[in-house]
Amino acid sequence: MAINIEELKQITLRVLSEIQSCRGNEIELVEDYYWDIPSAARYNPYEEPKQLSLGQLSFDEEEVKRLLRTDDAVAYDLKRIAAIFYALSIDG
């Protein structure tokens, strides 16, 4: 499967614009901590994950906000953004 980054960017902006129009510019998330599953286990449907760790949305947000001040984006930032997006998808 190939992902077109330009299309994904357009889709993401469209979804965020819709959320913003329905729920406002700032959304209070109720939960902060979440279960994080290592990538090797997340994409292996043949075995139940044995190793879980905790992630924290407030930490993820703080980490990605640095991108407003710097140009040091890395692929791992997508994991943090994905956790925030997931929380937005269920919290409301």
Tab-separated table of C-alpha atoms in Angstrom, residues 8-86:
chain	number	residue	atom	x	y	z
A	8	LEU	CA	-3.109	12.831	3.344
A	9	LYS	CA	-2.213	16.438	4.160
A	10	GLN	CA	-5.343	17.702	2.382
A	11	ILE	CA	-7.535	15.106	4.100
A	12	THR	CA	-6.077	15.941	7.512
A	13	LEU	CA	-6.672	19.666	7.023
A	14	ARG	CA	-10.241	18.996	5.911
A	15	VAL	CA	-10.983	16.837	8.963
A	16	LEU	CA	-9.363	19.312	11.363
A	17	SER	CA	-11.332	22.177	9.805
A	18	GLU	CA	-14.561	20.248	10.325
A	19	ILE	CA	-13.708	19.487	13.961
A	20	GLN	CA	-12.789	23.134	14.514
A	21	SER	CA	-16.061	24.331	12.997
A	22	CYS	CA	-18.111	21.918	15.132
A	23	ARG	CA	-16.200	22.021	18.409
A	24	GLY	CA	-14.216	25.241	18.384
A	25	ASN	CA	-10.565	26.144	18.249
A	26	GLU	CA	-9.633	24.588	21.588
A	27	ILE	CA	-10.826	21.216	22.829
A	28	GLU	CA	-10.350	20.059	26.411
A	29	LEU	CA	-9.345	16.396	26.519
A	30	VAL	CA	-10.610	14.493	29.545
A	31	GLU	CA	-7.983	11.767	29.604
A	32	ASP	CA	-4.216	12.235	29.669
A	33	TYR	CA	-2.642	8.771	29.868
A	34	TYR	CA	-3.096	5.976	27.315
A	35	TRP	CA	-1.767	2.511	26.621
A	36	ASP	CA	0.981	2.431	24.015
A	37	ILE	CA	1.706	-0.759	22.096
A	38	PRO	CA	5.135	-1.192	20.472
A	39	SER	CA	5.003	-1.073	16.665
A	40	ALA	CA	6.154	-4.671	16.219
A	41	ALA	CA	3.211	-5.895	18.300
A	42	ARG	CA	0.686	-3.370	16.954
A	43	TYR	CA	1.048	-4.698	13.425
A	44	ASN	CA	1.184	-8.385	14.324
A	45	PRO	CA	-2.428	-9.607	14.465
A	46	TYR	CA	-1.314	-13.183	15.160
A	47	GLU	CA	-0.077	-12.583	18.700
A	48	GLU	CA	-1.568	-10.679	21.602
A	49	PRO	CA	0.669	-7.775	22.676
A	50	LYS	CA	2.761	-8.731	25.680
A	51	GLN	CA	4.493	-5.422	26.302
A	52	LEU	CA	2.536	-2.256	26.978
A	53	SER	CA	3.750	1.118	28.122
A	54	LEU	CA	2.022	4.337	29.061
A	55	GLY	CA	1.877	7.376	26.843
A	56	GLN	CA	0.789	10.833	27.975
A	57	LEU	CA	-1.168	13.218	25.757
A	58	SER	CA	0.004	16.344	27.570
A	59	PHE	CA	3.624	15.293	27.019
A	60	ASP	CA	2.897	14.480	23.363
A	61	GLU	CA	1.339	17.909	22.883
A	62	GLU	CA	4.277	19.651	24.545
A	63	GLU	CA	6.714	17.746	22.334
A	64	VAL	CA	4.970	18.514	19.035
A	65	LYS	CA	4.437	22.175	19.943
A	66	ARG	CA	8.202	22.574	19.679
A	67	LEU	CA	7.659	22.341	15.918
A	68	LEU	CA	6.084	25.803	16.095
A	69	ARG	CA	9.507	27.138	17.171
A	70	THR	CA	11.955	24.867	15.338
A	71	ASP	CA	12.458	22.994	12.092
A	72	ASP	CA	13.498	19.718	13.685
A	73	ALA	CA	10.487	17.551	12.830
A	74	VAL	CA	11.160	13.814	12.848
A	75	ALA	CA	9.014	10.855	11.852
A	76	TYR	CA	8.427	9.985	15.543
A	77	ASP	CA	6.414	13.213	15.844
A	78	LEU	CA	3.730	11.509	13.759
A	79	LYS	CA	3.287	8.961	16.543
A	80	ARG	CA	2.658	11.746	19.041
A	81	ILE	CA	0.294	13.564	16.677
A	82	ALA	CA	-1.533	10.282	16.001
A	83	ALA	CA	-2.124	9.795	19.738
A	84	ILE	CA	-3.608	13.296	19.971
A	85	PHE	CA	-5.741	12.742	16.870
A	86	TYR	CA	-7.001	9.456	18.306
